[in-house]
Coordinates of N, CA, C and O in Angstrom, one line a residue:
Q1 N 26.1 -30.8 27.4 CA 25.3 -31.7 27.7 C 25.8 -33.0 28.3 O 25.3 -33.6 29.4
R2 N 27.2 -33.1 27.9 CA 27.8 -34.2 28.7 C 28.6 -33.4 29.7 O 28.2 -34.2 30.8
L3 N 28.9 -32.5 30.1 CA 29.3 -32.2 31.3 C 28.0 -31.9 32.4 O 28.3 -32.4 33.3
E4 N 27.2 -31.6 31.8 CA 25.9 -31.9 32.6 C 25.6 -32.9 33.4 O 25.2 -33.0 34.7
E5 N 25.7 -34.0 32.2 CA 25.4 -35.5 32.6 C 26.8 -36.0 33.8 O 26.2 -36.4 35.1
E6 N 28.1 -35.4 33.2 CA 28.9 -36.0 34.3 C 29.2 -35.2 35.8 O 29.2 -35.5 36.8
I7 N 28.3 -33.8 35.9 CA 27.5 -33.3 37.2 C 26.6 -34.1 37.8 O 26.4 -33.8 38.9
V8 N 25.9 -34.7 37.2 CA 24.4 -34.9 37.9 C 25.0 -36.3 38.4 O 24.4 -37.1 39.5
F9 N 25.6 -36.9 37.2 CA 26.1 -38.4 38.0 C 27.4 -38.4 38.9 O 27.7 -39.6 38.9
C10 N 27.7 -37.3 39.0 CA 28.9 -37.1 40.2 C 30.2 -37.5 39.7 O 30.9 -38.5 40.8
E11 N 30.1 -37.8 38.3 CA 31.5 -38.3 38.0 C 32.4 -37.1 38.0 O 33.9 -37.5 38.0
I12 N 32.1 -35.6 38.2 CA 32.9 -34.7 38.5 C 32.3 -34.7 39.9 O 31.1 -34.2 40.0
Q13 N 33.0 -34.4 40.8 CA 32.7 -34.1 42.2 C 31.8 -32.9 42.2 O 32.3 -32.0 41.8
P14 N 30.9 -32.7 43.3 CA 30.6 -31.4 44.2 C 31.8 -30.8 44.6 O 32.7 -31.5 45.3
G15 N 32.1 -29.3 44.2 CA 33.0 -28.5 44.6 C 34.2 -28.5 43.8 O 35.0 -28.0 43.8
A16 N 34.1 -29.6 42.8 CA 35.0 -29.6 41.6 C 35.4 -28.2 41.0 O 34.4 -27.7 40.5
R17 N 36.7 -27.9 40.8 CA 37.0 -26.4 39.8 C 36.9 -27.2 38.4 O 37.5 -28.1 38.0
L18 N 36.2 -26.2 37.7 CA 36.3 -26.6 36.1 C 36.8 -25.3 35.7 O 36.7 -24.3 35.7
G19 N 37.9 -25.6 34.8 CA 38.8 -24.9 34.2 C 38.5 -24.5 32.7 O 38.2 -25.9 31.8
E20 N 38.4 -23.1 32.3 CA 38.0 -23.5 30.8 C 38.9 -24.2 29.8 O 38.4 -24.9 28.8
E21 N 40.3 -24.0 29.9 CA 41.1 -24.7 29.1 C 40.7 -26.0 29.2 O 41.0 -26.7 28.2
E22 N 40.7 -26.7 30.3 CA 40.9 -28.0 30.5 C 39.7 -28.8 29.7 O 39.6 -29.5 28.8
I23 N 38.6 -28.1 30.3 CA 37.5 -28.1 29.4 C 37.2 -28.3 28.3 O 36.6 -28.9 27.0
S24 N 37.9 -27.0 27.5 CA 38.0 -26.9 26.1 C 38.6 -28.0 25.5 O 38.6 -28.2 24.4
Q25 N 39.9 -28.5 26.2 CA 40.7 -29.5 25.7 C 40.2 -31.0 25.6 O 40.1 -31.7 24.8
R26 N 39.7 -31.0 26.7 CA 38.8 -32.3 26.5 C 38.0 -32.7 25.6 O 37.8 -33.7 25.1
F27 N 36.9 -31.2 25.4 CA 35.6 -31.7 24.7 C 36.0 -31.3 23.2 O 35.2 -31.3 22.4
G28 N 37.3 -30.9 22.9 CA 37.9 -30.6 21.7 C 37.3 -29.3 20.9 O 36.6 -29.1 19.8
V29 N 36.8 -28.0 22.0 CA 36.0 -27.5 21.6 C 36.6 -25.9 21.9 O 38.1 -25.9 23.0
S30 N 36.6 -24.6 21.0 CA 36.8 -23.4 21.6 C 36.5 -23.1 23.1 O 35.6 -23.6 23.9
R31 N 37.2 -22.3 23.7 CA 36.5 -21.6 24.8 C 35.4 -20.7 24.8 O 34.7 -21.0 26.1
S32 N 34.8 -20.4 23.7 CA 33.7 -20.0 23.7 C 32.3 -21.0 24.0 O 31.4 -20.3 24.9
P33 N 32.3 -22.0 23.4 CA 31.3 -23.0 23.8 C 31.4 -23.1 25.4 O 30.7 -23.6 25.8
V34 N 32.5 -23.2 25.8 CA 32.9 -23.7 27.2 C 32.1 -22.6 27.8 O 31.3 -23.0 29.2
R35 N 32.4 -21.4 27.5 CA 32.0 -20.4 28.3 C 30.4 -20.3 28.4 O 29.6 -20.0 29.7
E36 N 29.6 -20.5 27.4 CA 28.3 -20.8 27.3 C 27.6 -22.0 28.2 O 26.7 -21.6 28.6
A37 N 28.3 -23.0 28.0 CA 28.2 -24.3 28.7 C 28.2 -24.0 30.5 O 27.3 -24.0 30.9
F38 N 29.0 -22.8 30.7 CA 29.1 -22.6 32.1 C 27.8 -21.7 32.6 O 27.5 -21.9 33.6
R39 N 27.7 -20.8 31.4 CA 26.6 -19.8 31.6 C 25.3 -20.8 32.0 O 24.6 -20.3 32.9
I40 N 25.1 -21.5 31.2 CA 23.9 -22.6 30.9 C 24.0 -23.3 32.2 O 22.9 -23.2 33.3
L41 N 24.9 -23.6 33.0 CA 24.8 -24.5 33.8 C 25.0 -24.0 35.5 O 24.3 -24.2 36.3
E42 N 25.2 -22.8 35.1 CA 24.9 -21.6 36.4 C 23.7 -21.7 36.4 O 22.8 -21.4 37.5
A43 N 23.0 -21.2 35.4 CA 21.6 -21.1 35.5 C 20.5 -22.2 35.9 O 19.9 -21.6 36.4
D44 N 21.5 -23.2 35.6 CA 20.6 -24.3 35.9 C 20.8 -24.6 37.6 O 20.7 -25.5 38.2
G45 N 21.7 -24.1 38.3 CA 22.0 -24.1 39.4 C 23.4 -25.8 39.6 O 23.5 -25.6 41.1
L46 N 23.9 -25.8 38.6 CA 25.0 -27.1 39.0 C 26.0 -26.6 39.1 O 27.1 -27.0 39.2
V47 N 26.2 -25.5 38.9 CA 28.2 -24.5 38.8 C 27.8 -23.4 39.4 O 27.0 -22.8 39.5
L48 N 28.5 -22.9 40.5 CA 28.8 -21.7 41.1 C 30.3 -20.9 40.0 O 31.3 -21.6 40.0
R49 N 29.8 -19.8 39.6 CA 31.1 -18.8 39.4 C 31.6 -17.8 40.1 O 30.7 -17.1 40.9
S50 N 32.9 -17.8 40.4 CA 33.0 -17.2 41.9 C 34.6 -16.0 41.3 O 35.2 -16.4 40.4
A51 N 34.2 -14.6 41.3 CA 35.1 -14.1 40.6 C 36.9 -14.3 41.3 O 37.9 -14.2 40.1
R52 N 37.1 -14.8 42.2 CA 38.4 -15.2 42.3 C 38.7 -16.9 42.4 O 39.9 -17.4 42.1
K53 N 37.7 -17.5 42.3 CA 38.3 -18.9 42.3 C 37.6 -19.5 40.9 O 37.8 -20.9 40.5
G54 N 36.7 -19.1 40.1 CA 36.5 -19.5 38.7 C 35.1 -20.3 38.9 O 34.4 -19.7 39.8
V55 N 35.1 -21.2 38.2 CA 33.9 -22.1 38.3 C 34.3 -23.1 39.2 O 34.9 -24.1 38.9
S56 N 32.9 -23.4 39.7 CA 33.1 -24.9 40.5 C 31.6 -25.4 40.4 O 30.9 -25.1 40.0
V57 N 31.5 -26.9 40.2 CA 30.2 -27.5 40.7 C 29.9 -27.2 42.0 O 30.6 -27.0 43.1
T58 N 28.9 -26.8 42.0 CA 27.8 -26.6 43.2 C 28.0 -27.6 44.3 O 27.7 -28.9 43.8
P59 N 28.3 -27.2 45.4 CA 28.3 -28.5 46.3 C 26.7 -28.9 46.8 O 25.5 -28.1 46.7
I60 N 26.7 -30.1 47.5 CA 25.5 -31.0 47.5 C 25.9 -30.6 49.2 O 26.7 -30.9 50.2
S61 N 24.3 -30.2 49.5 CA 24.3 -30.1 51.0 C 22.7 -30.3 51.5 O 22.3 -30.4 50.6
Q62 N 22.9 -30.8 52.6 CA 21.5 -31.1 53.7 C 20.4 -30.1 53.1 O 19.3 -29.9 53.1
S63 N 20.9 -28.6 53.4 CA 20.3 -27.6 53.4 C 19.8 -27.3 51.9 O 18.5 -26.7 52.0
D64 N 20.8 -27.1 50.9 CA 20.3 -27.4 49.4 C 19.1 -28.3 49.2 O 18.4 -27.8 48.8
L65 N 19.6 -29.4 49.4 CA 18.5 -30.6 49.5 C 16.9 -30.2 50.0 O 16.3 -30.1 49.2
A66 N 17.1 -29.7 51.4 CA 16.1 -29.2 51.9 C 15.3 -28.1 50.8 O 13.9 -28.3 50.8
E67 N 15.6 -27.4 50.9 CA 15.5 -25.7 49.8 C 14.8 -26.6 48.6 O 13.5 -26.2 48.4
V68 N 15.6 -27.3 47.7 CA 15.3 -27.5 46.8 C 14.1 -28.7 46.6 O 12.6 -28.4 45.9
Y69 N 13.6 -29.6 47.7 CA 12.7 -30.7 47.4 C 11.6 -29.9 48.2 O 10.4 -30.3 48.2
T70 N 11.7 -29.1 49.2 CA 10.3 -28.1 49.3 C 9.4 -27.5 48.1 O 8.4 -27.8 48.4
C71 N 10.7 -27.0 47.6 CA 9.8 -26.4 46.3 C 9.6 -27.3 45.2 O 8.1 -27.4 44.7
R72 N 10.5 -28.5 45.3 CA 9.9 -29.7 44.0 C 8.6 -30.5 44.2 O 7.8 -30.4 43.3
I73 N 8.7 -30.9 45.7 CA 7.7 -31.5 45.7 C 6.0 -30.8 45.8 O 5.2 -31.1 45.1
A74 N 6.2 -29.3 45.9 CA 5.3 -28.7 45.7 C 4.6 -28.7 44.5 O 3.3 -28.7 44.0
L75 N 5.7 -28.1 43.6 CA 5.3 -27.9 41.7 C 5.0 -29.6 41.3 O 4.3 -29.5 40.6
E76 N 5.6 -30.3 41.6 CA 5.2 -31.8 41.2 C 4.3 -32.2 41.4 O 3.2 -33.1 40.8
G77 N 3.6 -32.1 42.7 CA 2.2 -32.3 43.1 C 1.2 -31.0 42.0 O 0.3 -31.8 41.7
L78 N 1.6 -30.0 42.0 CA 0.5 -29.3 41.3 C 0.6 -29.9 39.6 O -0.2 -30.1 38.8
A79 N 1.7 -30.1 39.3 CA 2.0 -31.0 37.9 C 0.9 -32.0 38.0 O 0.3 -32.3 36.6
A80 N 1.2 -33.3 38.4 CA 0.5 -34.1 38.7 C -1.4 -34.0 38.7 O -1.5 -34.9 38.1
A81 N -1.4 -33.1 39.5 CA -2.6 -33.0 39.5 C -3.6 -32.1 38.3 O -4.7 -32.4 37.7
E82 N -2.4 -31.3 37.6 CA -2.9 -30.8 36.2 C -2.8 -31.9 35.2 O -3.7 -32.0 34.2
A83 N -2.0 -32.6 35.1 CA -1.9 -34.0 34.7 C -2.8 -34.9 34.3 O -3.7 -35.0 33.3
A84 N -3.7 -34.6 35.3 CA -4.7 -35.6 35.7 C -5.8 -35.1 35.2 O -6.5 -35.6 34.5
E85 N -5.7 -33.8 35.2 CA -7.1 -33.3 34.5 C -7.4 -32.9 33.0 O -7.8 -33.2 32.2
R86 N -5.8 -33.2 32.4 CA -5.6 -33.0 30.9 C -4.9 -34.0 30.0 O -4.7 -33.9 28.7
A87 N -4.4 -34.9 30.6 CA -3.7 -36.2 29.9 C -4.3 -36.8 29.0 O -5.5 -37.0 29.3
L88 N -3.9 -36.9 27.8 CA -4.3 -37.9 26.8 C -3.9 -39.4 27.1 O -2.9 -39.7 27.5
A89 N -4.8 -39.9 26.3 CA -4.6 -41.3 26.2 C -3.3 -41.9 25.8 O -2.6 -42.9 26.3
A90 N -2.9 -41.1 25.0 CA -1.1 -41.6 24.7 C -0.3 -41.1 25.6 O 0.7 -42.0 26.1
E91 N -0.5 -40.5 26.2 CA 0.7 -39.7 27.2 C 0.2 -40.8 28.6 O 1.2 -41.1 28.8
I92 N -1.0 -41.1 28.9 CA -1.2 -42.1 29.6 C -0.3 -43.3 29.4 O 0.3 -44.2 30.3
Q93 N -0.4 -43.8 28.4 CA 0.1 -45.2 27.6 C 1.6 -44.8 28.2 O 2.4 -45.7 28.2
A94 N 1.9 -43.8 27.3 CA 3.8 -43.3 27.6 C 3.8 -43.8 29.0 O 5.0 -44.1 29.3
L95 N 3.4 -43.1 30.1 CA 3.5 -43.5 31.5 C 3.7 -45.0 31.9 O 4.9 -45.4 32.6
R96 N 2.7 -45.4 31.0 CA 2.8 -47.1 31.6 C 4.0 -48.0 31.1 O 4.8 -48.7 31.4
V97 N 4.4 -47.3 29.4 CA 5.6 -48.0 29.2 C 6.6 -47.8 29.7 O 7.3 -48.6 30.1
I98 N 6.8 -46.7 30.3 CA 8.0 -46.0 30.9 C 7.9 -46.6 32.4 O 9.2 -47.0 32.9
A99 N 7.1 -46.9 33.0 CA 7.1 -47.3 34.5 C 7.6 -49.0 34.1 O 8.1 -49.7 34.9
A100 N 6.9 -49.8 33.1 CA 7.2 -50.9 33.0 C 9.2 -51.0 32.5 O 9.8 -51.6 33.0
E101 N 9.9 -49.8 31.7 CA 10.9 -49.6 31.9 C 11.6 -50.2 32.9 O 13.1 -50.0 33.4
M102 N 11.2 -48.9 33.9 CA 11.7 -48.5 35.2 C 11.9 -50.0 35.8 O 12.7 -50.1 36.8
A103 N 10.2 -50.5 35.8 CA 10.6 -52.0 36.6 C 11.9 -52.9 36.0 O 12.7 -53.4 36.5
A104 N 11.9 -53.2 34.8 CA 12.9 -53.7 34.0 C 14.2 -53.1 34.7 O 14.9 -54.2 34.9
H105 N 14.7 -51.7 34.4 CA 15.6 -51.3 35.0 C 15.9 -51.9 36.9 O 17.3 -52.3 37.0
L106 N 15.1 -51.7 37.7 CA 15.8 -52.0 38.6 C 15.4 -53.2 38.9 O 16.6 -53.6 39.6
Q107 N 14.9 -54.4 38.3 CA 15.2 -55.9 38.2 C 16.4 -55.9 38.0 O 17.0 -57.0 38.2
A108 N 17.3 -55.3 36.9 CA 18.5 -55.6 36.3 C 19.5 -54.8 37.6 O 21.0 -55.1 36.8
H109 N 18.8 -54.2 38.3 CA 19.8 -53.6 39.4 C 20.6 -52.3 38.3 O 21.8 -52.1 38.9
D110 N 20.2 -51.7 37.4 CA 20.9 -50.6 36.8 C 20.2 -49.0 36.8 O 19.1 -48.9 36.6
I111 N 20.8 -48.6 38.0 CA 20.6 -47.5 38.8 C 20.7 -46.4 37.8 O 19.5 -45.7 37.3
R112 N 21.3 -46.0 37.3 CA 21.5 -44.9 35.8 C 20.3 -45.0 34.7 O 19.6 -44.4 34.3
G113 N 19.9 -46.6 34.1 CA 18.8 -46.8 33.6 C 18.0 -46.3 34.0 O 16.9 -45.7 33.5
Y114 N 17.4 -47.0 35.4 CA 16.0 -46.3 35.8 C 15.9 -45.1 36.4 O 15.2 -44.5 36.4
F115 N 17.3 -44.3 36.6 CA 17.5 -43.0 36.9 C 16.7 -42.3 35.6 O 15.6 -41.1 35.5
R116 N 17.1 -42.5 34.5 CA 16.8 -42.4 33.2 C 15.5 -42.5 32.8 O 15.1 -40.9 32.0
A117 N 15.2 -43.7 33.4 CA 13.6 -43.8 33.0 C 12.7 -43.1 33.5 O 11.8 -42.2 33.5
N118 N 13.0 -42.6 34.6 CA 12.3 -42.2 35.8 C 12.2 -40.4 35.6 O 11.6 -40.0 35.6
V119 N 13.5 -40.0 34.8 CA 13.5 -38.6 34.5 C 12.6 -38.3 33.3 O 11.8 -37.4 33.0
R120 N 12.3 -39.4 32.3 CA 11.5 -39.4 31.1 C 10.0 -39.4 31.8 O 9.0 -38.6 31.3
F121 N 10.1 -40.2 32.7 CA 8.5 -40.4 33.2 C 8.2 -38.6 33.8 O 6.9 -38.7 33.4
T122 N 8.7 -38.0 34.6 CA 8.1 -36.9 34.8 C 8.1 -35.8 33.8 O 7.3 -35.1 33.7
D123 N 9.1 -35.9 32.9 CA 8.8 -35.1 31.3 C 7.8 -34.9 31.1 O 7.0 -34.0 30.5
V124 N 6.9 -36.5 30.9 CA 6.0 -36.7 29.9 C 5.1 -36.1 31.3 O 3.9 -35.5 30.7
I125 N 4.9 -36.0 32.8 CA 3.8 -35.6 33.2 C 3.9 -33.8 33.3 O 2.9 -33.5 33.2
H126 N 4.9 -33.5 32.8 CA 5.2 -31.9 32.9 C 4.3 -31.9 31.8 O 3.7 -30.8 31.6
R127 N 4.5 -32.4 30.4 CA 4.1 -32.2 29.0 C 2.7 -32.0 29.3 O 2.0 -31.3 28.8
A128 N 1.9 -33.1 30.1 CA 0.7 -33.6 30.1 C -0.3 -32.2 30.8 O -1.4 -32.1 30.4
T129 N 1.0 -31.7 31.3 CA 0.1 -30.5 32.1 C -0.8 -29.4 31.3 O -1.2 -28.5 31.6
R130 N 0.0 -28.9 30.3 CA 0.1 -28.3 29.4 C 0.1 -26.7 29.8 O -0.9 -25.9 29.4
N131 N 0.8 -26.5 31.0 CA 1.0 -25.4 31.6 C 2.6 -25.0 31.4 O 3.6 -25.4 31.8
A132 N 3.0 -23.7 30.3 CA 4.1 -23.3 30.3 C 4.6 -22.8 31.4 O 5.8 -23.2 31.4
T133 N 4.0 -22.1 32.1 CA 4.8 -21.1 33.0 C 5.2 -22.4 34.2 O 6.4 -22.5 34.9
L134 N 4.2 -23.6 34.4 CA 4.8 -24.8 35.6 C 6.0 -25.2 34.6 O 7.0 -25.8 35.7
I135 N 6.1 -25.8 33.3 CA 6.9 -26.5 32.8 C 8.5 -25.7 33.3 O 9.2 -26.3 33.5
R136 N 8.4 -24.7 33.0 CA 9.4 -23.6 32.8 C 9.9 -23.3 34.6 O 11.2 -23.6 34.9
L137 N 8.9 -23.4 35.4 CA 9.5 -23.4 36.8 C 9.9 -24.6 37.3 O 11.1 -25.1 38.1
L138 N 9.2 -25.8 36.5 CA 9.9 -27.3 37.1 C 11.4 -27.5 36.9 O 12.0 -28.1 37.0
N139 N 11.3 -26.6 35.5 CA 12.7 -26.8 34.6 C 13.6 -26.4 35.2 O 14.9 -27.0 35.3
G140 N 13.5 -25.3 35.9 CA 14.3 -24.3 36.9 C 15.1 -24.9 37.9 O 16.2 -25.0 38.1
I141 N 14.3 -26.0 38.7 CA 14.8 -26.4 39.7 C 15.1 -28.2 39.5 O 15.6 -28.4 40.3
G142 N 14.3 -28.6 38.4 CA 14.9 -29.8 37.8 C 16.0 -30.4 38.3 O 16.4 -31.2 38.5
K143 N 17.0 -29.4 37.2 CA 18.4 -29.5 37.2 C 19.2 -29.8 38.6 O 19.8 -30.6 38.6
Q144 N 18.8 -29.1 39.5 CA 19.1 -29.2 40.9 C 19.3 -30.4 41.6 O 19.6 -30.9 42.3
A145 N 17.8 -30.8 41.2 CA 17.0 -32.1 41.7 C 18.0 -33.1 41.3 O 17.6 -34.1 42.1
L146 N 17.9 -33.3 39.9 CA 18.5 -34.3 39.5 C 19.7 -35.0 40.2 O 19.7 -36.0 40.4
R147 N 20.6 -34.5 40.5 CA 21.6 -34.8 41.3 C 21.4 -35.5 42.7 O 22.0 -36.4 43.0
Y148 N 20.3 -34.9 43.3 CA 20.2 -35.6 44.8 C 19.3 -36.4 44.3 O 19.5 -37.7 45.0
R149 N 18.0 -36.9 43.3 CA 17.9 -38.1 43.0 C 18.6 -39.0 42.6 O 18.4 -40.0 43.2
Y150 N 19.8 -38.8 41.6 CA 20.7 -40.0 41.4 C 21.5 -40.4 42.9 O 21.3 -41.5 43.0
T151 N 21.8 -39.4 43.2 CA 22.8 -39.9 44.9 C 21.7 -40.9 45.3 O 22.6 -41.8 46.0
A152 N 20.4 -40.4 45.8 CA 19.6 -40.9 46.8 C 19.4 -42.5 46.1 O 19.6 -43.4 46.8
Y153 N 19.4 -42.7 44.7 CA 19.1 -44.4 44.2 C 20.4 -44.9 44.2 O 20.6 -46.2 44.5
S154 N 21.5 -44.0 44.0 CA 22.9 -44.6 44.4 C 23.3 -45.1 45.6 O 23.9 -46.2 46.2
R155 N 22.8 -44.7 46.5 CA 23.3 -44.4 47.8 C 22.4 -45.9 48.8 O 22.6 -46.3 49.6
A156 N 20.9 -45.2 48.2 CA 19.8 -46.1 48.6 C 19.4 -47.1 47.9 O 18.0 -46.5 47.4
P157 N 19.7 -47.6 47.1 CA 18.8 -48.3 45.8 C 17.3 -48.8 46.1 O 16.4 -49.0 45.3
E158 N 17.1 -48.8 47.5 CA 16.0 -49.5 48.2 C 14.8 -48.7 47.9 O 13.8 -48.5 47.7
L159 N 15.2 -47.3 47.5 CA 14.2 -46.0 47.4 C 13.9 -46.5 45.8 O 12.7 -45.6 45.7
M160 N 14.2 -47.0 45.1 CA 13.8 -47.2 43.5 C 12.8 -47.9 43.9 O 11.6 -47.6 43.0
D161 N 12.4 -48.9 44.9 CA 11.0 -49.8 44.9 C 10.3 -48.8 45.4 O 8.9 -49.0 44.5
V162 N 10.5 -47.8 46.2 CA 9.6 -47.1 46.7 C 9.1 -46.1 45.6 O 7.8 -45.9 45.4
S163 N 10.5 -45.3 45.0 CA 9.6 -44.7 43.7 C 9.1 -45.7 42.7 O 7.7 -45.1 42.2
L164 N 9.3 -46.4 42.5 CA 7.8 -47.3 41.4 C 7.2 -47.5 42.1 O 5.8 -47.4 41.1
A165 N 6.4 -47.8 43.1 CA 5.2 -47.8 43.5 C 4.8 -47.0 43.7 O 3.2 -46.6 43.3
G166 N 5.3 -45.7 43.8 CA 4.8 -44.0 43.7 C 4.2 -43.9 42.5 O 3.5 -43.5 42.1
T167 N 5.5 -44.6 41.3 CA 4.7 -44.3 39.8 C 3.7 -44.9 39.6 O 2.7 -44.2 38.6
H168 N 3.2 -46.2 40.0 CA 2.3 -46.8 39.7 C 0.7 -45.9 40.1 O -0.2 -46.1 39.4
Q169 N 1.1 -45.6 41.6 CA 0.1 -44.9 42.1 C -0.1 -43.4 41.2 O -1.6 -42.7 41.1
I170 N 0.7 -43.0 40.6 CA 0.6 -41.4 40.0 C 0.0 -42.1 39.0 O -1.3 -41.6 38.4
I171 N 0.3 -43.3 38.1 CA -0.1 -43.6 37.1 C -1.8 -43.5 37.0 O -2.5 -43.1 36.2
D172 N -2.0 -44.7 38.2 CA -3.4 -44.7 38.4 C -4.5 -43.4 38.6 O -5.2 -43.5 37.7
A173 N -3.8 -42.5 39.4 CA -4.4 -41.2 39.5 C -4.7 -40.6 38.0 O -5.7 -40.0 37.8
I174 N -3.7 -40.7 37.3 CA -3.9 -39.8 36.3 C -4.7 -40.7 35.2 O -5.5 -39.5 34.6
A175 N -4.8 -41.7 35.0 CA -5.5 -42.5 34.1 C -7.1 -42.5 34.4 O -7.9 -42.3 33.8
A176 N -7.0 -42.2 35.9 CA -8.9 -41.9 36.6 C -9.3 -40.2 36.6 O -10.3 -40.2 37.1
H177 N -8.3 -39.6 35.7 CA -8.5 -38.4 35.8 C -8.6 -37.6 37.4 O -9.8 -36.7 37.5
D178 N -8.5 -38.1 38.2 CA -7.9 -37.6 39.6 C -7.2 -36.7 40.1 O -6.0 -37.5 40.4
P179 N -7.5 -35.5 40.1 CA -6.2 -34.9 40.7 C -5.8 -34.7 41.8 O -5.1 -33.8 42.5
I180 N -6.7 -35.8 42.8 CA -5.9 -35.5 44.4 C -4.9 -36.7 44.6 O -5.0 -37.4 44.3

């Protein structure tokens, strides 16, 4: 998880090589858990494994962004529609609480806090769908999208204002049980 966060928050730069020995020493673990972490990160699309070059952080590119978001937008729209049909009062309340946290982080110019709250917000929506297949698909593409979301907020903080406005519209639609 710590390695994943470093990749998502671009503390380890896209394209950077990750050595088993270096990572095992840094985290004080044997190479076996490092190999397992690499396997998971590769499945999540955050690292690439190459026979000659080893493991490196997946590069960020315009074409990859377009591919990831073409899929993510469609899946997130479906998730919001299904959540609108199935969300419980407690889930709607959780969305409102998280939106308030997002607003507080935005006001404090806390990009990382805003981002973390935004991720929790989408997680609540995903769970409210009660659709295991959809959740699995969203999780599969979600890790790749995290870096782009965080990078966008970091480079263009005004996007958080737009995101928060959209968050309130989503809550209103889910609370009204309006899947459109």
